[in-house]
Amino acid sequence: MPTQVHLASGLDVMCHAMESYTAIPFHLRSAPPNNPIERPAYQGSNPISDVWSLKALEMVVEHLPRVVKDPSDYEAQKQMLLAATFAGIGFGNAGVHLCHAMSYPISGLNALYRHPQYQVDHLLVPHGISVALSAPAVFNYTSQMYPERHRRVAEILGADMSQVKQADIGAVLSDRLRHFFQDLKVPNGISAIGFGYNDIPGLIKGTLPQHRVLKLAPLTTESEDLHKLFEDALTIY
Ligand SMILES: [Zn+2]
């Protein structure tokens, strides 16, 4: 598998883990439907998913940089395969939220970008790249809800959070993500794949109908919030 496919799919695993761990808690979702057949696909963060999501995140932080830097590091590749499955068990029940909701228009409205090493004859923003580009902006924003969960994520990313005040957790986490992505040479924000400030209204329009995931965000997110998030995602580092 080309290194860039490892990178993109690994970033997807990472976002699956972080989004499912910070999704709205299962008991705060809207009232359960009368008929079980109308149950939503995703339940929100819950104690069982938490275990899988946190473990997957630890594995990604340790092994994704190794996979990207050394294509012959099969042990790290093996651990990433396992991490993908672990995160899948976590988010397959809890669900994901804003990075994924924003990723669909990022990939769908792409008019310029073809990611390196993907042997396709059309433009392509790989799914994992499109979810990662908004992550520093998203987790800075969502940290106002469930800050202790965001603190835990930042710790797994290597931050010393012992002296960090609650109000600063989002900024510290966002910073760790920016460094993590820069180190892996992830494209520097949505501007690096061809989007400009004037494209933001179109990106918002493509995000708002993604109820399946948007409604799992830890806080209600309107057009103006999305505008700020896309603006912040124009460049990452
Ligand atoms: Zn995904």
XYZ file of C-alpha atoms and ligand atoms in Angstrom:
238
model
C 0.000 0.000 0.000
C 1.455 3.434 -0.877
C 2.511 5.503 2.132
C -0.052 8.190 1.352
C -2.834 5.598 1.568
C -1.481 4.552 4.963
C -1.451 8.209 5.981
C -4.969 9.046 4.814
C -6.573 5.911 6.227
C -4.640 6.367 9.481
C -5.906 9.927 9.845
C -9.426 8.609 9.346
C -8.903 6.121 12.189
C -7.632 8.963 14.356
C -10.699 11.112 13.672
C -13.033 8.143 14.225
C -11.468 7.725 17.671
C -11.459 11.423 18.657
C -14.946 12.191 17.322
C -16.636 9.167 18.871
C -15.019 9.912 22.253
C -16.215 13.537 22.175
C -19.647 12.917 20.594
C -22.761 13.904 22.498
C -23.258 11.388 25.352
C -25.837 8.689 24.643
C -28.148 9.774 27.469
C -28.353 13.355 26.205
C -29.585 12.466 22.756
C -33.229 13.100 21.910
C -35.869 10.854 23.447
C -35.767 7.249 22.184
C -38.256 6.458 19.405
C -41.340 4.375 20.227
C -40.506 1.792 17.618
C -37.021 0.216 17.770
C -36.876 0.183 13.972
C -36.582 3.969 14.094
C -33.502 3.911 16.286
C -30.650 6.045 14.941
C -27.604 4.246 13.575
C -25.374 5.912 16.139
C -25.937 6.257 19.863
C -23.522 8.970 20.958
C -20.506 8.491 23.218
C -20.948 5.701 25.733
C -18.758 3.801 28.196
C -18.228 0.828 25.904
C -17.226 2.869 22.846
C -14.945 5.006 25.026
C -12.711 2.018 25.763
C -12.232 1.194 22.082
C -11.863 4.813 20.947
C -9.219 5.715 23.525
C -7.203 2.575 22.883
C -7.351 3.181 19.122
C -6.174 6.771 19.578
C -3.188 5.665 21.661
C -2.252 3.162 18.963
C -2.540 5.746 16.180
C -0.413 8.318 17.994
C 2.309 5.734 18.497
C 2.225 3.940 15.168
C 0.985 6.257 12.412
C 4.163 8.391 12.428
C 6.235 5.194 12.217
C 4.176 3.893 9.296
C 4.531 7.163 7.386
C 8.273 7.487 8.002
C 9.268 3.886 7.341
C 7.283 1.942 4.717
C 8.986 -1.295 5.848
C 7.827 -1.004 9.474
C 5.389 -3.908 9.296
C 4.875 -4.030 13.048
C 3.560 -0.450 12.995
C 1.363 -1.284 9.973
C -0.052 -4.265 11.845
C -0.843 -2.081 14.848
C -2.602 0.430 12.577
C -4.772 -2.345 11.130
C -5.737 -3.294 14.646
C -6.314 0.360 15.577
C -8.651 0.755 12.585
C -10.745 -2.140 13.874
C -10.700 -0.897 17.463
C -11.822 2.583 16.393
C -14.440 0.942 14.176
C -15.980 -0.831 17.149
C -15.952 2.476 19.040
C -17.408 4.792 16.428
C -19.586 2.099 14.871
C -21.724 2.423 17.988
C -21.033 5.975 19.175
C -20.831 7.708 15.779
C -18.663 10.546 14.555
C -19.481 14.241 14.250
C -18.125 17.499 12.851
C -14.906 16.454 11.082
C -16.915 13.913 9.138
C -19.890 16.226 8.493
C -17.511 18.868 7.089
C -15.478 16.336 5.110
C -18.211 15.405 2.642
C -18.369 18.810 0.903
C -14.563 19.111 1.152
C -14.240 15.928 -0.917
C -17.394 16.471 -2.970
C -16.723 20.061 -4.086
C -13.056 19.452 -4.841
C -12.287 21.001 -8.223
C -8.495 21.050 -8.238
C -6.791 18.530 -6.000
C -5.449 15.061 -6.589
C -3.650 13.524 -3.640
C -0.186 12.115 -4.417
C 0.343 8.346 -4.841
C -3.328 7.628 -5.534
C -3.310 5.943 -8.903
C -6.604 7.311 -10.176
C -7.351 9.332 -13.294
C -9.608 11.823 -11.533
C -9.380 14.483 -8.847
C -9.403 13.083 -5.326
C -9.259 14.263 -1.734
C -8.952 10.977 0.200
C -11.571 10.637 2.937
C -8.966 10.589 5.716
C -7.396 13.827 4.486
C -10.772 15.552 4.207
C -11.694 14.656 7.802
C -8.311 15.606 9.263
C -8.117 19.093 7.747
C -10.848 20.456 10.007
C -9.786 18.559 13.155
C -7.677 21.306 14.828
C -10.542 23.784 14.348
C -13.235 21.295 15.369
C -11.698 20.109 18.646
C -10.818 23.638 19.705
C -14.518 24.467 19.207
C -16.013 21.322 20.783
C -13.743 21.532 23.853
C -16.226 23.988 25.402
C -18.381 20.877 25.941
C -16.858 17.982 27.888
C -13.479 19.693 28.377
C -12.159 16.773 30.442
C -12.623 14.450 27.471
C -10.670 16.888 25.323
C -7.998 17.062 28.028
C -7.661 13.274 27.836
C -7.286 13.401 24.036
C -4.578 16.078 24.340
C -2.748 13.945 26.921
C -2.768 10.961 24.571
C -1.309 13.266 21.917
C 1.561 13.939 24.306
C 0.590 17.242 25.926
C 1.385 17.866 29.592
C -2.058 18.966 30.744
C -1.316 19.137 34.475
C -1.138 22.954 34.533
C -3.608 23.668 31.711
C -6.734 25.548 32.780
C -10.081 24.351 31.534
C -10.513 27.390 29.254
C -7.237 26.608 27.471
C -7.780 22.896 26.818
C -9.140 23.430 23.289
C -6.233 25.631 22.214
C -3.650 23.186 23.576
C -5.322 20.198 21.924
C -5.632 22.069 18.642
C -1.949 22.928 18.822
C -0.956 19.295 19.380
C -3.011 18.268 16.349
C -1.414 20.998 14.212
C 2.060 19.711 15.128
C 1.075 16.073 14.617
C -0.248 16.868 11.120
C 2.691 19.084 10.184
C 5.086 16.325 11.157
C 3.230 13.933 8.836
C 3.169 16.535 6.038
C -0.627 16.547 5.863
C -1.782 19.248 3.380
C -1.790 22.583 5.184
C -5.529 23.130 5.501
C -8.321 23.345 2.947
C -6.539 26.227 1.180
C -3.747 23.773 0.302
C -6.243 21.640 -1.626
C -7.791 24.535 -3.505
C -10.502 26.090 -1.324
C -10.575 29.820 -0.558
C -12.570 32.049 1.750
C -15.242 32.543 -0.929
C -15.889 28.804 -1.083
C -16.992 28.659 2.556
C -20.735 29.281 1.923
C -20.784 26.300 -0.477
C -18.970 24.126 2.054
C -21.490 25.095 4.748
C -24.375 24.290 2.414
C -22.876 20.839 1.908
C -22.400 20.273 5.640
C -25.792 21.299 7.022
C -27.756 18.342 5.565
C -25.381 15.779 7.146
C -27.755 15.147 10.056
C -26.557 11.566 10.525
C -23.294 12.902 11.935
C -23.919 16.609 12.548
C -26.483 15.746 15.219
C -23.857 13.803 17.146
C -21.758 16.929 17.660
C -21.453 17.709 21.360
C -23.105 21.100 20.774
C -25.636 22.439 18.296
C -23.716 23.796 15.345
C -25.285 26.435 13.085
C -24.150 28.086 9.833
C -22.167 30.813 11.587
C -20.309 28.248 13.721
C -19.471 26.263 10.589
C -18.261 29.452 8.927
C -15.742 29.986 11.728
C -14.677 26.337 11.599
C -14.055 26.357 7.840
C -12.264 29.688 8.146
C -10.008 28.246 10.838
C -9.410 25.171 8.649
C -8.127 27.237 5.683
C -4.618 26.729 7.023
C -3.530 24.379 9.795
C 0.053 25.203 10.662
Zn -14.179 8.229 8.367
